[in-house]
Short mmCIF file of C-alpha atoms in Angstrom, two decimals:
data_model
loop_
_atom_site.label_atom_id
_atom_site.label_comp_id
_atom_site.label_asym_id
_atom_site.label_seq_id
_atom_site.Cartn_x
_atom_site.Cartn_y
_atom_site.Cartn_z
CA MET A 749 104.93 68.01 121.60
CA THR A 750 101.46 68.25 119.84
CA MET A 751 99.90 71.76 119.04
CA HIS A 752 97.47 73.00 121.50
CA LEU A 753 94.45 74.73 120.00
CA THR A 754 92.04 77.19 121.95
CA VAL A 755 88.89 78.20 120.09
CA LEU A 756 87.19 81.06 122.09
CA ASP A 757 83.38 80.04 123.00
CA HIS A 758 81.86 83.19 124.20
CA PRO A 759 78.86 85.17 123.23
CA LEU A 760 80.57 88.59 123.13
CA VAL A 761 83.20 86.94 120.89
CA ASP A 762 80.32 85.45 118.39
CA HIS A 763 78.71 89.10 118.28
CA LYS A 764 82.10 90.98 117.88
CA LEU A 765 83.19 88.64 115.01
CA THR A 766 79.89 88.92 113.23
CA VAL A 767 80.14 92.44 113.04
CA LEU A 768 83.73 92.18 112.08
CA ARG A 769 82.81 89.77 109.06
CA ASP A 770 80.12 92.15 107.64
CA LYS A 771 81.53 93.68 104.60
CA ASN A 772 79.79 97.09 105.37
CA THR A 773 81.54 97.64 108.58
CA PRO A 774 83.95 100.86 108.27
CA SER A 775 87.62 100.45 108.81
CA ASN A 776 87.24 102.45 112.25
CA ILE A 777 84.85 100.06 113.77
CA PHE A 778 86.96 97.09 112.16
CA ARG A 779 90.04 98.38 113.91
CA GLU A 780 87.96 98.69 117.23
CA LEU A 781 86.54 95.35 117.10
CA VAL A 782 90.00 93.44 116.18
CA SER A 783 91.49 95.14 119.17
CA GLU A 784 88.83 94.16 121.47
CA LEU A 785 88.83 90.44 120.15
CA VAL A 786 92.62 90.18 120.67
CA THR A 787 92.40 91.64 124.36
CA LEU A 788 89.83 88.65 124.96
CA GLU A 789 92.10 86.15 123.09
CA ALA A 790 95.16 87.35 125.09
CA TYR A 791 93.34 86.57 128.25
CA GLU A 792 93.23 82.72 127.19
CA ALA A 793 96.73 83.16 125.41
CA THR A 794 98.39 84.13 128.82
CA HIS A 795 96.90 81.65 130.95
CA ASP A 796 100.42 79.96 131.47
CA LEU A 797 102.86 83.08 131.86
CA ALA A 798 105.56 82.54 134.15
CA VAL A 799 104.98 83.91 137.68
CA GLU A 800 106.73 84.20 140.67
CA ASP A 801 105.90 84.94 144.52
CA ARG A 802 106.19 88.40 145.76
CA PRO A 803 105.86 89.57 149.13
CA ILE A 804 104.07 92.75 149.38
CA GLU A 805 102.37 95.03 152.40
CA THR A 806 98.82 95.87 151.90
CA PRO A 807 97.19 98.75 153.90
CA VAL A 808 96.36 96.50 156.62
CA ALA A 809 98.75 93.30 156.48
CA SER A 810 101.67 91.51 155.06
CA ALA A 811 100.95 89.07 152.01
CA THR A 812 102.20 87.15 149.45
CA GLY A 813 101.13 87.58 145.85
CA ARG A 814 102.40 86.45 142.42
CA HIS A 815 103.75 88.67 139.63
CA LEU A 816 105.20 87.75 136.16
CA ALA A 817 108.78 86.34 136.30
CA GLY A 818 111.49 87.49 134.14
CA PRO A 819 112.31 87.55 131.28
CA ARG A 820 109.80 89.75 129.70
CA PRO A 821 107.27 88.19 127.28
CA MET A 822 108.07 88.95 123.44
CA VAL A 823 105.06 90.21 121.34
CA VAL A 824 105.71 89.91 117.51
CA PRO A 825 102.95 91.20 115.27
CA ILE A 826 103.49 90.28 111.62
CA LEU A 827 103.23 93.26 109.54
CA ARG A 828 101.36 94.58 108.24
CA ALA A 829 97.81 93.54 109.67
CA GLY A 830 99.36 91.94 112.90
CA LEU A 831 100.00 95.65 113.94
CA GLY A 832 96.22 96.09 114.02
CA MET A 833 96.22 93.30 116.99
CA LEU A 834 99.10 95.03 118.93
CA ASP A 835 97.08 97.53 121.03
CA GLY A 836 94.59 94.75 122.20
CA MET A 837 97.68 92.51 123.33
CA THR A 838 99.66 94.95 124.92
CA ARG A 839 96.49 96.50 126.75
CA LEU A 840 96.54 93.25 128.62
CA LEU A 841 100.25 92.81 128.65
CA PRO A 842 101.71 96.27 128.98
CA THR A 843 105.26 94.94 130.35
CA ALA A 844 105.89 92.80 127.17
CA GLU A 845 108.61 93.67 124.82
CA VAL A 846 107.55 94.10 121.00
CA GLY A 847 109.48 92.77 118.03
CA PHE A 848 108.35 92.86 114.44
CA LEU A 849 108.35 90.33 111.51
CA GLY A 850 107.22 91.70 108.06
CA MET A 851 106.04 88.93 105.98
CA ARG A 852 103.70 88.84 103.02
CA ARG A 853 102.18 86.19 100.64
CA ASP A 854 102.94 86.21 96.89
CA GLU A 855 99.43 86.04 95.71
CA ASN A 856 100.55 84.11 92.45
CA THR A 857 102.81 81.51 93.89
CA LEU A 858 101.63 81.58 97.54
CA ASP A 859 105.28 81.60 98.64
CA ILE A 860 105.97 83.61 101.92
CA ILE A 861 108.27 86.69 101.29
CA THR A 862 110.27 88.21 104.28
CA TYR A 863 110.73 91.99 104.12
CA ALA A 864 111.64 93.14 107.52
CA ASN A 865 112.90 91.39 110.66
CA ARG A 866 113.41 93.12 114.17
CA LEU A 867 114.03 90.87 116.91
CA PRO A 868 116.44 90.24 119.66
CA ASP A 869 119.09 87.64 118.83
CA ASP A 870 118.48 85.56 121.87
CA LEU A 871 115.12 84.44 122.78
CA THR A 872 115.90 81.85 125.35
CA ASP A 873 113.55 81.28 128.08
CA ARG A 874 111.16 84.01 126.39
CA GLN A 875 107.38 83.37 125.88
CA CYS A 876 106.75 84.49 122.74
CA PHE A 877 103.17 85.48 121.22
CA LEU A 878 102.55 85.82 117.24
CA LEU A 879 99.96 88.38 116.06
CA ASP A 880 98.29 87.82 112.87
CA PRO A 881 94.52 88.28 111.96
CA MET A 882 94.27 85.20 109.54
CA LEU A 883 95.58 81.71 109.69
CA ALA A 884 95.00 80.82 106.10
CA THR A 885 97.60 78.42 104.39
CA GLY A 886 99.84 78.57 107.71
CA GLY A 887 102.92 79.41 105.56
CA THR A 888 103.47 82.67 107.24
CA LEU A 889 103.11 81.38 110.66
CA VAL A 890 105.51 78.36 109.93
CA ALA A 891 108.08 80.76 108.80
CA ALA A 892 107.74 82.92 111.71
CA ILE A 893 107.98 80.23 113.96
CA LYS A 894 111.22 79.15 112.41
CA TYR A 895 112.57 82.54 112.65
CA LEU A 896 111.83 82.73 116.54
CA LYS A 897 113.17 78.98 117.07
CA GLU A 898 116.55 80.07 115.32
CA ARG A 899 116.81 82.71 118.30
CA GLY A 900 116.04 79.90 120.75
CA ALA A 901 112.50 80.24 121.37
CA LYS A 902 110.75 77.25 122.75
CA ASP A 903 107.49 78.61 124.03
CA ILE A 904 105.38 80.30 121.21
CA THR A 905 101.63 81.06 121.17
CA ALA A 906 100.11 82.28 117.83
CA ILE A 907 97.13 84.54 118.11
CA ASP A 908 94.65 84.80 115.34
CA ILE A 909 91.28 85.98 114.55
CA LEU A 910 90.29 83.31 112.14
CA ALA A 911 91.71 80.00 111.17
CA ALA A 912 91.31 77.76 108.29
CA PRO A 913 91.22 73.77 108.64
CA GLU A 914 94.13 73.77 106.12
CA GLY A 915 96.36 76.13 108.04
CA LEU A 916 95.92 74.40 111.35
CA ASP A 917 96.83 71.04 109.68
CA ARG A 918 99.91 72.37 108.17
CA LEU A 919 101.15 73.80 111.47
CA GLU A 920 100.61 70.62 113.17
CA LYS A 921 102.73 68.68 110.51
CA GLU A 922 105.44 71.35 110.09
CA VAL A 923 106.27 72.97 113.54
CA ASP A 924 109.01 71.62 115.10
CA PRO A 925 107.62 69.24 117.89
CA SER A 926 110.29 70.40 120.29
CA ILE A 927 108.41 73.86 120.58
CA ASP A 928 105.56 74.07 123.19
CA PHE A 929 103.22 75.67 120.35
CA LYS A 930 99.66 76.83 120.94
CA VAL A 931 97.32 78.59 118.89
CA VAL A 932 94.33 80.88 119.83
CA VAL A 933 91.61 81.78 117.53
CA CYS A 934 88.20 83.15 117.77
CA ALA A 935 87.00 80.72 115.13
CA VAL A 936 87.80 77.98 112.75
CA ASP A 937 86.12 78.64 109.26
CA GLU A 938 85.11 76.09 106.72
CA LYS A 939 88.01 76.32 104.15
CA LEU A 940 90.18 77.86 101.82
CA ASN A 941 89.15 79.00 98.39
CA ASP A 942 91.26 78.74 95.28
CA LYS A 943 92.94 82.05 96.04
CA ALA A 944 93.88 80.68 99.66
CA TYR A 945 91.60 83.04 101.23
CA ILE A 946 89.45 81.98 104.08
CA ILE A 947 85.89 81.09 103.46
CA PRO A 948 83.57 82.68 104.78
CA GLY A 949 86.24 84.71 106.59
CA LEU A 950 86.21 88.54 106.51
CA GLY A 951 88.24 89.57 103.43
CA ASP A 952 91.80 91.08 103.40
CA ALA A 953 92.40 91.95 107.08
CA GLY A 954 95.10 94.28 105.98
CA ASP A 955 92.92 96.28 103.81
CA ARG A 956 90.00 96.31 106.14
CA LEU A 957 92.17 97.69 108.98
CA TYR A 958 94.05 100.59 107.11
CA GLY A 959 91.98 100.87 103.70
CA LEU A 960 94.77 100.66 101.57
CA ALA A 961 96.06 97.88 99.15
CA GLU A 962 99.17 95.85 99.50
#
């Protein structure tokens, strides 16, 4: 199955993303903007959530509505920067279960190092949402998707603020085609620099969210 990419096209997204990119934007405003952008992305990312009919009684009549079907969706922020996206996602999807993956990129080798993993053993039939602000080389997401697939996940959506073409190309080539895989981003930037940072990007998302070095 081919990866499906959604790039948000909305003036509010453009405005918030411009302020987010500005190096003079303080951490508290940066965190607020990330949360707001993720909520807007989540609206698109959850378009295909499984639902089922539910009979209800309104104040004036009987009716049949729809509500989310089980099992509950799984939201997985990739630590540490992905934590800054969690509130924005759960604001729209409060009934989701939350798991965590701790991953970071070795700045010298660019290899992905996994240092934490808290996920259910069985993700069969669960719709999974991976949260990571920057889709740069794609290595982190490829590794995270493998973790989810090993636990039975077949429906995975990655939500990122920014993506680089190189990372998207890698996902297209390396993600198992048996997975129903989607990517939702606010923008696709120009390229990666020689240190694998997105250009023009917004810098190190983790540092800008929390003000601390790795």
